[in-house]
Coordinates of C-alpha atoms in Angstrom, one line a residue:
X1 CA 0.0 0.0 0.0
X2 CA 1.0 3.6 -0.5
X3 CA 2.7 5.5 2.4
X4 CA 1.1 8.8 3.3
X5 CA 2.8 11.1 5.7
X6 CA 0.8 13.2 8.2
X7 CA 2.6 16.2 9.8
X8 CA 2.0 19.6 11.3
X9 CA 4.0 22.8 10.9
X10 CA 7.6 23.7 11.4
X11 CA 8.5 24.4 15.0
X12 CA 6.0 21.8 16.0
X13 CA 3.9 22.3 19.2
X14 CA 1.9 19.8 21.1
X15 CA -1.1 20.1 18.9
X16 CA 1.0 19.7 15.7
X17 CA 2.7 16.5 17.0
X18 CA -0.3 14.9 18.8
X19 CA -2.8 15.6 16.1
X20 CA -0.5 14.0 13.5
X21 CA -0.1 10.8 15.7
X22 CA -3.7 10.5 16.6
X23 CA -5.0 11.1 13.1
X24 CA -2.5 8.6 11.7
X25 CA -3.8 6.0 14.1
X26 CA -7.4 6.7 13.0
X27 CA -6.5 6.6 9.3
X28 CA -4.6 3.3 9.7
X29 CA -7.8 1.7 10.9
X30 CA -9.3 2.2 7.4
X31 CA -6.7 -0.1 5.7
X32 CA -6.6 2.0 2.5
X33 CA -2.9 3.1 2.8
X34 CA -0.1 3.2 5.4
X35 CA -0.2 6.4 7.3
X36 CA 3.0 7.6 9.0
X37 CA 3.0 10.4 11.6
X38 CA 5.8 12.8 11.1
X39 CA 7.3 16.0 12.4
X40 CA 9.2 18.9 10.8
X41 CA 11.2 19.9 13.8
X42 CA 12.4 19.1 17.3
X43 CA 10.0 18.0 20.0
X44 CA 9.6 20.6 22.8
X45 CA 9.5 20.0 26.5
X46 CA 5.8 20.0 26.9
X47 CA 5.3 17.5 24.0
X48 CA 8.1 15.3 25.4
X49 CA 6.2 15.1 28.7
X50 CA 3.0 14.1 26.9
X51 CA 4.6 11.4 24.7
X52 CA 6.5 10.0 27.6
X53 CA 3.4 10.0 29.8
X54 CA 1.4 7.9 27.3
X55 CA 4.4 5.8 26.1
X56 CA 4.0 6.9 22.5
X57 CA 7.1 6.9 20.2
X58 CA 8.3 10.0 18.5
X59 CA 7.0 10.6 15.0
X60 CA 9.4 10.2 12.2
X61 CA 11.5 13.3 11.4
X62 CA 10.7 14.5 7.9
X63 CA 13.3 17.0 6.5
X64 CA 11.4 17.5 3.2
X65 CA 8.7 16.0 1.0
X66 CA 10.7 15.9 -2.3
X67 CA 10.5 12.5 -4.0
X68 CA 13.3 10.3 -2.7
X69 CA 14.8 7.2 -4.0
X70 CA 13.0 5.3 -1.2
X71 CA 9.7 6.4 -2.7
X72 CA 10.3 4.9 -6.2
X73 CA 12.9 2.1 -5.8
X74 CA 12.3 -1.6 -6.4
X75 CA 12.9 -3.3 -3.1
X76 CA 12.7 -6.9 -4.2
X77 CA 16.0 -6.8 -6.0
X78 CA 17.0 -10.0 -7.8
X79 CA 20.6 -10.5 -6.7
X80 CA 23.1 -13.4 -6.8
X81 CA 25.7 -14.6 -4.3
X82 CA 29.4 -14.2 -5.0
X83 CA 29.7 -18.0 -5.1
X84 CA 27.5 -18.5 -8.2
X85 CA 28.5 -18.9 -11.8
X86 CA 28.0 -16.8 -14.9
X87 CA 25.4 -19.4 -16.1
X88 CA 23.4 -18.9 -12.8
X89 CA 23.3 -15.2 -13.4
X90 CA 22.2 -15.7 -17.0
X91 CA 19.4 -18.0 -15.9
X92 CA 18.2 -15.3 -13.4
X93 CA 18.1 -12.7 -16.1
X94 CA 16.1 -15.0 -18.4
X95 CA 13.7 -16.1 -15.8
X96 CA 13.0 -12.6 -14.3
X97 CA 13.4 -10.7 -17.6
X98 CA 16.0 -8.3 -16.1
X99 CA 19.1 -6.8 -17.5
X100 CA 21.4 -6.5 -14.5
X101 CA 22.1 -8.6 -11.4
X102 CA 24.0 -7.3 -8.4
X103 CA 26.5 -9.7 -6.9
X104 CA 26.4 -9.7 -3.1
X105 CA 28.3 -11.3 -0.3
X106 CA 26.7 -13.0 2.7
X107 CA 26.0 -9.6 4.3
X108 CA 24.4 -8.3 1.0
X109 CA 27.2 -5.9 0.4
X110 CA 27.6 -5.4 -3.4
X111 CA 30.7 -6.9 -4.9
X112 CA 29.9 -5.8 -8.4
X113 CA 27.3 -6.2 -11.1
X114 CA 26.7 -8.5 -14.1
X115 CA 24.8 -6.8 -16.9
X116 CA 23.3 -8.1 -20.1
X117 CA 26.0 -6.2 -21.9
X118 CA 28.7 -7.9 -20.0
X119 CA 27.3 -11.4 -20.8
X120 CA 26.9 -10.5 -24.4
X121 CA 30.4 -9.0 -24.7
X122 CA 32.1 -11.9 -23.1
X123 CA 30.1 -15.0 -24.2
X124 CA 26.9 -14.6 -26.1
X125 CA 28.6 -13.2 -29.2
X126 CA 31.6 -15.4 -29.1
X127 CA 31.9 -18.0 -31.9
X128 CA 34.7 -20.0 -30.6
X129 CA 34.8 -22.3 -27.6
X130 CA 37.0 -20.8 -24.9
X131 CA 39.1 -22.6 -22.3
X132 CA 39.5 -22.1 -18.6
X133 CA 43.2 -21.0 -18.6
X134 CA 42.3 -17.4 -17.7
X135 CA 39.3 -18.3 -15.5
X136 CA 39.9 -21.6 -13.6
X137 CA 36.8 -23.1 -12.0
X138 CA 35.7 -26.0 -9.9
X139 CA 34.2 -29.3 -11.1
X140 CA 31.1 -28.8 -9.0
X141 CA 30.4 -25.6 -10.9
X142 CA 30.9 -27.2 -14.2
X143 CA 28.6 -30.1 -13.2
X144 CA 25.9 -27.7 -12.1
X145 CA 26.1 -25.6 -15.3
X146 CA 25.9 -28.7 -17.5
X147 CA 23.0 -30.0 -15.4
X148 CA 25.1 -33.1 -15.2
X149 CA 26.4 -35.8 -12.9
X150 CA 29.9 -36.1 -11.5
X151 CA 30.7 -39.8 -11.7
X152 CA 34.4 -39.6 -10.9
X153 CA 36.2 -36.9 -9.1
X154 CA 35.5 -34.3 -6.3
X155 CA 33.4 -31.2 -6.7
X156 CA 36.0 -28.9 -5.2
X157 CA 38.7 -29.9 -7.7
X158 CA 39.8 -26.9 -9.7
X159 CA 40.5 -27.3 -13.5
X160 CA 42.0 -24.7 -15.8
X161 CA 42.8 -26.4 -19.2
X162 CA 41.4 -25.7 -22.6
X163 CA 38.2 -27.3 -23.8
X164 CA 38.6 -29.8 -26.7
X165 CA 35.6 -31.2 -28.7
X166 CA 36.3 -34.8 -29.5
X167 CA 34.5 -35.0 -32.7
X168 CA 37.2 -36.7 -34.8
X169 CA 38.9 -40.0 -34.9
X170 CA 40.8 -40.9 -31.7
X171 CA 44.2 -40.9 -33.4
X172 CA 43.6 -37.4 -34.8
X173 CA 41.9 -36.1 -31.7
X174 CA 44.9 -36.7 -29.4
X175 CA 47.0 -34.3 -31.4
X176 CA 45.0 -31.4 -30.0
X177 CA 44.9 -32.6 -26.4
X178 CA 47.4 -31.5 -23.7
X179 CA 47.6 -32.7 -20.1
X180 CA 45.0 -31.0 -17.9
X181 CA 42.6 -30.2 -20.8
X182 CA 38.8 -30.9 -20.7
X183 CA 37.5 -33.1 -23.5
X184 CA 33.8 -33.2 -24.5
X185 CA 32.6 -36.2 -26.6
X186 CA 29.8 -38.7 -27.0
X187 CA 29.5 -42.4 -26.2
X188 CA 32.5 -43.6 -28.2
X189 CA 34.5 -45.7 -25.8
X190 CA 37.7 -45.8 -27.9
X191 CA 37.7 -42.0 -28.0
X192 CA 37.0 -41.8 -24.3
X193 CA 40.0 -44.1 -23.6
X194 CA 42.3 -42.2 -25.9
X195 CA 41.4 -38.9 -24.2
X196 CA 42.0 -40.3 -20.7
X197 CA 45.4 -41.7 -21.8
X198 CA 46.4 -38.0 -22.5
X199 CA 46.1 -37.3 -18.8
X200 CA 43.2 -34.8 -19.2
X201 CA 41.7 -33.2 -16.1
X202 CA 38.1 -34.0 -17.0
X203 CA 36.2 -36.1 -19.5
X204 CA 32.7 -34.8 -20.3
X205 CA 30.4 -37.4 -21.8
X206 CA 27.4 -35.9 -23.6
X207 CA 24.0 -37.3 -24.5
X208 CA 23.6 -38.6 -20.9
X209 CA 25.4 -41.8 -21.7
X210 CA 27.1 -43.5 -18.7
X211 CA 30.6 -44.7 -19.4
X212 CA 31.6 -48.3 -18.9
X213 CA 33.1 -49.4 -15.5
X214 CA 36.4 -49.9 -17.3
X215 CA 36.4 -46.2 -18.5
X216 CA 35.5 -45.0 -15.0
X217 CA 38.4 -47.1 -13.5
X218 CA 40.8 -45.7 -16.1
X219 CA 39.8 -42.2 -15.1
X220 CA 40.5 -43.0 -11.4
X221 CA 43.9 -44.5 -12.3
X222 CA 44.8 -41.4 -14.4
X223 CA 43.5 -38.9 -11.7
X224 CA 40.9 -37.6 -14.2
X225 CA 37.3 -36.8 -13.5
X226 CA 34.1 -37.8 -15.4
X227 CA 31.0 -35.7 -15.9
X228 CA 27.9 -37.0 -17.7
X229 CA 25.6 -34.3 -19.2
X230 CA 22.3 -34.5 -21.2
X231 CA 23.5 -31.7 -23.5
X232 CA 25.0 -32.4 -26.9
X233 CA 28.8 -32.1 -27.4
X234 CA 29.0 -28.5 -28.8
X235 CA 26.4 -27.1 -26.3
X236 CA 28.3 -28.7 -23.4
X237 CA 31.6 -27.2 -24.6
X238 CA 30.0 -23.8 -24.8
X239 CA 28.4 -24.1 -21.4
X240 CA 31.7 -24.8 -19.7
X241 CA 32.7 -21.2 -20.4
X242 CA 29.7 -20.2 -18.3
X243 CA 30.7 -22.3 -15.3
X244 CA 33.3 -19.8 -14.2
X245 CA 32.8 -17.8 -11.0
X246 CA 30.8 -14.7 -11.4
X247 CA 33.6 -12.8 -9.7
X248 CA 35.7 -13.3 -12.7
X249 CA 33.5 -11.1 -14.8
X250 CA 31.7 -8.6 -12.6
X251 CA 31.7 -4.9 -13.6
X252 CA 32.5 -2.2 -11.1
X253 CA 31.1 0.7 -13.1
X254 CA 27.7 1.4 -11.6
X255 CA 26.0 4.1 -9.6
X256 CA 25.3 3.7 -5.9
X257 CA 22.9 5.9 -4.0
X258 CA 21.0 5.9 -0.6
X259 CA 17.3 5.7 0.1
X260 CA 17.3 9.4 1.0
X261 CA 18.9 10.5 -2.2
X262 CA 16.5 12.9 -4.0
X263 CA 15.2 11.7 -7.4
X264 CA 16.1 15.0 -9.0
X265 CA 19.7 14.4 -8.1
X266 CA 20.0 11.2 -10.1
X267 CA 17.6 11.8 -12.9
X268 CA 20.3 13.4 -15.1
X269 CA 22.7 10.5 -14.5
X270 CA 20.1 7.9 -15.4
X271 CA 18.5 9.7 -18.3
X272 CA 21.3 11.7 -19.8
X273 CA 24.1 9.0 -19.7
X274 CA 24.5 5.3 -20.6
X275 CA 23.7 4.3 -17.1
X276 CA 20.3 2.5 -16.9
X277 CA 20.1 1.7 -13.2
X278 CA 21.4 2.7 -9.8
X279 CA 21.9 0.4 -6.7
X280 CA 20.5 1.6 -3.4
X281 CA 22.6 0.9 -0.3
X282 CA 21.6 1.7 3.3
X283 CA 23.9 3.4 5.8
X284 CA 25.7 0.1 6.5
X285 CA 26.3 -0.5 2.8
X286 CA 23.6 -3.2 2.5
X287 CA 21.8 -3.5 -0.8
X288 CA 18.1 -2.5 -0.2
X289 CA 16.9 -1.5 -3.6
X290 CA 17.4 -0.6 -7.3
X291 CA 16.3 2.4 -9.4
X292 CA 15.8 2.1 -13.1
X293 CA 14.6 4.5 -15.8
X294 CA 11.2 2.8 -15.6
X295 CA 11.0 3.8 -11.9
X296 CA 11.6 7.4 -12.8
X297 CA 8.9 7.4 -15.4
X298 CA 6.4 5.8 -13.0
X299 CA 7.2 8.0 -10.0
X300 CA 4.5 10.0 -8.3
X301 CA 4.7 12.9 -5.9
X302 CA 4.8 12.1 -2.2
X303 CA 1.4 12.0 -0.7
X304 CA 0.8 14.0 2.5
X305 CA -1.9 15.1 5.0
X306 CA -1.4 18.5 6.7
X307 CA -2.6 19.1 10.2
X308 CA -2.5 22.3 12.2
X309 CA -1.4 24.4 9.2
X310 CA -2.2 25.2 5.6
X311 CA 0.5 27.8 4.7
X312 CA 3.4 27.0 2.5
X313 CA 5.8 29.0 4.7
X314 CA 4.9 26.8 7.7
X315 CA 5.1 23.5 5.8
X316 CA 7.7 21.1 4.7
X317 CA 10.3 21.9 2.1
X318 CA 9.1 20.7 -1.3
X319 CA 5.4 20.9 -0.3
X320 CA 4.6 22.5 -3.6
X321 CA 5.8 19.3 -5.3
X322 CA 3.8 17.0 -3.0
X323 CA 0.2 15.7 -3.4
X324 CA -1.8 17.0 -0.5
X325 CA -4.7 14.6 0.1
X326 CA -6.2 16.1 3.2
X327 CA -5.9 19.2 5.4
X328 CA -7.2 19.4 9.0
X329 CA -6.6 22.9 10.5
X330 CA -8.1 25.5 12.8
X331 CA -6.1 28.5 11.4
X332 CA -6.8 30.7 8.4
X333 CA -6.6 29.1 5.0
X334 CA -3.1 29.5 3.5
X335 CA -2.0 29.8 -0.1
X336 CA -1.3 26.2 -0.9
X337 CA -2.7 24.9 -4.2
X338 CA -3.6 21.3 -5.1
X339 CA -3.9 19.6 -8.4
X340 CA -6.6 17.2 -7.2
X341 CA -9.8 17.5 -5.1
X342 CA -9.2 16.7 -1.4
X343 CA -10.8 16.5 2.0
X344 CA -10.3 19.9 3.8
X345 CA -11.6 20.3 7.3
X346 CA -10.8 23.9 8.4
X347 CA -13.0 25.1 11.3
X348 CA -12.8 27.9 13.9
X349 CA -12.1 25.6 16.9
X350 CA -9.4 26.0 19.5
X351 CA -7.3 23.0 18.4
X352 CA -6.7 20.7 15.5
X353 CA -7.2 17.7 17.8
X354 CA -10.8 18.7 18.3
X355 CA -11.2 18.2 14.5
X356 CA -9.3 14.9 14.8
X357 CA -11.8 13.7 17.4
X358 CA -14.6 14.8 15.1
X359 CA -13.2 12.5 12.4
X360 CA -13.0 9.6 14.9
X361 CA -16.7 10.0 15.5
X362 CA -17.5 10.3 11.8
X363 CA -15.7 7.1 11.1
X364 CA -17.2 5.3 14.1
X365 CA -13.9 4.6 15.8
X366 CA -13.3 5.0 19.6
X367 CA -9.7 6.2 20.2
X368 CA -7.6 4.1 22.7
X369 CA -6.5 5.7 25.9
X370 CA -3.1 6.8 24.6
X371 CA -4.6 8.6 21.6
X372 CA -7.3 10.1 23.8
X373 CA -4.5 11.4 26.1
X374 CA -2.6 12.9 23.2
X375 CA -5.7 14.8 22.0
X376 CA -6.5 16.0 25.6
X377 CA -2.9 17.3 25.8
X378 CA -3.2 19.1 22.5
X379 CA -6.5 20.7 23.2
X380 CA -5.5 21.9 26.7
X381 CA -2.2 23.2 25.3
X382 CA -3.7 25.1 22.4
X383 CA -6.6 26.6 24.5
X384 CA -4.4 27.3 27.6
X385 CA -6.5 25.0 29.8
X386 CA -9.7 26.1 28.1
X387 CA -9.1 29.8 29.1
X388 CA -8.1 31.1 25.7
X389 CA -10.7 33.1 23.7
X390 CA -10.2 30.6 20.9
X391 CA -11.9 27.9 23.0
X392 CA -15.2 26.8 21.6
X393 CA -18.0 24.6 23.0
X394 CA -16.8 21.8 20.7
X395 CA -13.4 22.0 22.4
X396 CA -15.0 21.8 25.9
X397 CA -17.2 18.9 24.7
X398 CA -14.1 17.1 23.3
X399 CA -12.3 17.4 26.6
X400 CA -15.4 15.9 28.4
X401 CA -15.6 13.0 25.9
X402 CA -11.8 12.3 25.9
X403 CA -11.6 12.6 29.7
X404 CA -13.9 9.6 30.0
X405 CA -11.5 7.5 28.0
X406 CA -8.5 9.0 29.8
X407 CA -9.9 7.9 33.2
X408 CA -8.7 11.0 35.1
X409 CA -9.4 14.7 35.4
X410 CA -8.2 16.3 32.2
X411 CA -7.5 19.6 33.8
X412 CA -5.5 18.0 36.5
X413 CA -3.4 16.4 33.8
X414 CA -3.2 19.7 32.0
X415 CA -1.7 21.4 35.0
X416 CA 0.9 18.7 35.3
X417 CA 1.7 19.2 31.7
X418 CA 2.1 23.0 32.1
X419 CA 4.4 22.5 35.2
X420 CA 6.6 20.2 33.1
X421 CA 6.8 22.9 30.4
X422 CA 7.7 25.9 32.5
X423 CA 11.4 25.3 33.3
X424 CA 12.3 28.7 31.8
X425 CA 15.6 29.2 33.6
X426 CA 17.3 26.4 31.6
X427 CA 16.2 27.6 28.2
X428 CA 18.5 29.9 26.2
X429 CA 17.1 33.3 24.8
X430 CA 17.3 31.9 21.3
X431 CA 15.1 28.9 22.3
X432 CA 12.6 31.2 24.0
X433 CA 12.3 33.3 20.9
X434 CA 12.1 30.6 18.3
X435 CA 10.7 27.4 19.9
X436 CA 7.1 28.3 19.0
X437 CA 7.7 30.9 16.3
X438 CA 5.3 31.2 13.3
X439 CA 5.9 33.3 10.3
X440 CA 3.1 35.3 8.6
X441 CA 3.1 37.1 5.3
X442 CA 0.8 40.1 5.9
X443 CA 0.5 42.1 2.7
X444 CA 4.1 43.0 1.7
X445 CA 5.4 42.5 5.3
X446 CA 6.9 39.5 6.9
X447 CA 6.0 39.1 10.6
X448 CA 7.3 36.5 13.0
X449 CA 5.3 35.8 16.2
X450 CA 6.7 33.5 18.9
X451 CA 4.9 32.5 22.0
X452 CA 5.9 31.3 25.5
X453 CA 3.2 30.2 27.8
X454 CA 4.1 30.5 31.5
X455 CA 2.5 30.5 34.9
X456 CA 4.5 33.6 35.9
X457 CA 5.6 36.1 33.2
X458 CA 8.0 37.8 35.5
X459 CA 10.3 34.8 35.3
X460 CA 10.7 35.5 31.6
X461 CA 10.8 39.3 31.9
X462 CA 13.7 39.0 34.3
X463 CA 15.7 38.0 31.3
X464 CA 14.2 40.7 29.0
X465 CA 17.5 42.3 27.9
X466 CA 19.1 39.1 26.7
X467 CA 15.8 38.1 25.0
X468 CA 15.7 41.5 23.2
X469 CA 19.3 40.9 22.0
X470 CA 18.4 37.5 20.6
X471 CA 15.3 38.9 18.9
X472 CA 17.3 41.7 17.2
X473 CA 19.8 39.2 15.9
X474 CA 17.1 36.9 14.7
X475 CA 15.1 39.7 13.0
X476 CA 18.2 40.9 11.2
X477 CA 19.3 37.4 10.1
X478 CA 15.8 36.5 8.7
X479 CA 14.8 39.9 7.5
X480 CA 11.6 40.2 9.4
X481 CA 9.8 43.6 9.2
X482 CA 8.4 42.9 12.7
X483 CA 9.3 40.2 15.3
X484 CA 7.1 39.6 18.3
X485 CA 7.3 37.4 21.4
X486 CA 4.2 36.7 23.3
X487 CA 4.9 35.9 27.0
X488 CA 1.5 34.6 27.9
X489 CA 0.7 34.3 31.6
X490 CA -1.9 31.6 32.1
X491 CA -2.8 32.6 35.6
X492 CA -3.0 36.4 35.0
X493 CA -4.8 35.7 31.7
X494 CA -2.8 38.1 29.7
X495 CA 0.3 38.5 27.5
X496 CA 3.4 40.6 27.7
X497 CA 4.1 41.4 24.1
X498 CA 7.8 42.1 23.3
X499 CA 8.5 43.7 19.9
X500 CA 11.5 44.5 17.7
X501 CA 11.4 46.0 14.2
X502 CA 8.5 48.2 13.1
X503 CA 7.2 48.5 16.7
X504 CA 4.9 51.5 15.8
X505 CA 2.7 48.8 14.2
X506 CA 2.1 47.2 17.7
X507 CA 1.2 50.5 19.3
X508 CA -1.2 51.3 16.5
X509 CA -2.7 47.8 16.5
X510 CA -3.4 47.6 20.3
X511 CA -3.6 51.3 21.3
X512 CA -0.7 51.0 23.7
X513 CA 2.7 52.6 24.3
X514 CA 5.6 50.3 24.5
X515 CA 7.8 50.6 27.5
X516 CA 11.3 49.2 26.9
X517 CA 9.8 47.5 23.7
X518 CA 7.0 45.7 25.4
X519 CA 3.5 46.1 26.8
X520 CA 1.0 44.0 28.8
X521 CA -2.2 43.1 26.9
X522 CA -4.9 41.9 29.4
X523 CA -7.1 39.1 28.3
X524 CA -4.9 38.4 25.2
X525 CA -3.7 34.8 25.0
X526 CA -4.3 33.8 21.4
X527 CA -1.8 34.5 18.7
X528 CA -4.3 33.5 16.0
X529 CA -7.4 35.5 17.2
X530 CA -5.9 38.3 19.2
X531 CA -2.5 39.2 17.8
X532 CA -2.5 38.4 14.0
X533 CA -5.8 40.2 13.1
X534 CA -4.9 43.6 14.7
X535 CA -1.3 43.5 13.4
X536 CA -2.6 42.6 9.9
X537 CA -5.1 45.5 10.0
X538 CA -2.4 47.9 11.3
X539 CA -0.1 47.0 8.5

C-alpha cells in the first residue's frame, strides 16, 4: 500500500505532534494506505512530557517532501551470491526478464554487477569455444552448469585447461589434447579411452550416456574426472565457459545511492548517460533496492496530509511538489494549491485535535487511551487549559468525551503538563524566541510571532535584555519587518508582548505605548485570534 505522511507545521507544538499521531492512528484503521505520523522539527519540553506519559514513540522526522529514491525504488531486488556462476546469473536474467544482477556477499554488500551487456560481450557473441586458462573453475560448478552428474572426481577440484571437442577419430583427436585439458565427446568408448590416456583433467560425456566401468576405473587411475551431461557435445563445450565464478566477470562501473537521495539528483545520470540503473545501499552498505529509468517514469509525488497548518511557509520543504490529500486545520486558509480535489476540514475551533476527534466520530472509531491522552494534551495546550478566547463549545465537549476514555481529570493532567513545560531558567534566549515561532506574510510585510506560555511572566521578563538581544539578531538574520514574542501568563490571563522592528505597528494595533519595547495586553492569550488580526489591520 501507499505510504502517506501526516505532519504539522515547522517548529511543532503539542497540537502539531499529537494531532499527527492521533490522526495517523485513525487513518490506519481504514486499511486503504499506510499512514505515517511525522514531524518537521524538534519536540519541545511539553510535548516530550506528553509522549513519555502515554508511552508513545516520537513521530518520524521529515526533513522535506521531495520525492526520494526510497519512494520509487524496487525493493525486491534480484541478486546473486558471489559463489554463483555466470550461467546462474544468465538464468536469473532470463527467468525474471531483467538486464542487471547485483552480486552480493553474505551480508548483502555489493561486490559488483553482471549486466546483459557484460554477458553479451564476453560470451553470447563469441563464436569460438574458450578454455579455462584465464578463469579456472571447480568441477562442482561445471557439473551444475551442465545439469550433469559427477561420476568420478571431487566437486572442489579446480580445473584450468582448454576445452577440446572430441568429434574426430581418436588418433587425430589426441594431437589437439594437452595434459590438464577438458574433453567433451559422446559415447565412443575408444575415443574416451584415448582422451583419458592423454592425462586430461576432465572427461565430459554428452548425450547422458554413462561410461563403462572400465572407463571409470581408467579415469581414477589417471587422476581424471568424469561428468555426464544430457547436452550435446557442442552445447556442453560452450556451457563450460559459463561455469566460471561470477567474480571473474563482474563490472565495477555502476551508480550507488541511498534511500534518502533525491530523485532530482540522479535523474540526469540515469536519463542523460549510458547508465540504466542505480543500486541503493543503506547506511551500512547493505543492498536495499534498485532504481531504473522505468522507476523514474512511473514516479508520483509524495502524498501527505497536513494538520494544524495550511500555509506553504509553515510546511515542509518541497510541499509545492507533493500531493496533498487532506488538510485538518483551525487556522486561516493559507495559499497552498492542489492539483486534485481533497478533503479539507478547516474550522474555527481551538485546536486541531478537536477536529481529529470529530473525524474519529465520523468514522465510528473509539480512540484508545493513549490517543485520547494525546488529544487531551493538544486541546488543553492550544486553549491554555480552556481559558483562551479561541476555546469553543466543541473543544470543551471534546475534553469531556476524551476525559472519560482517559480515566482521570483532564484539567489536573493539563496542570501537570504545564508544570513540566515551565522550566524557563534552563532555556536559552534563542530557544525562548524561536521554539514556538510562526511566520506570517501580511501584505508585503513578513512578521514573526513567537509565544511562550508560563505560569508567571516575571520569570521570563527578568531575562528581557538578553531576549531582546536575541530577537534583534534573529530579526536581522531572517529579514523580518516585525518580530514579536508573546509571553502569555496563564494565571493572569494576559500577554506581555515584546516587539522589535516596526514597533509602531504594535502601538497602532493595540492602542498601547511600548515601554522598553514591550506592553502587557490583558485578556490576550491567542496568537491567531488576538494578535494576528490587529497586526494585519495595522499594516
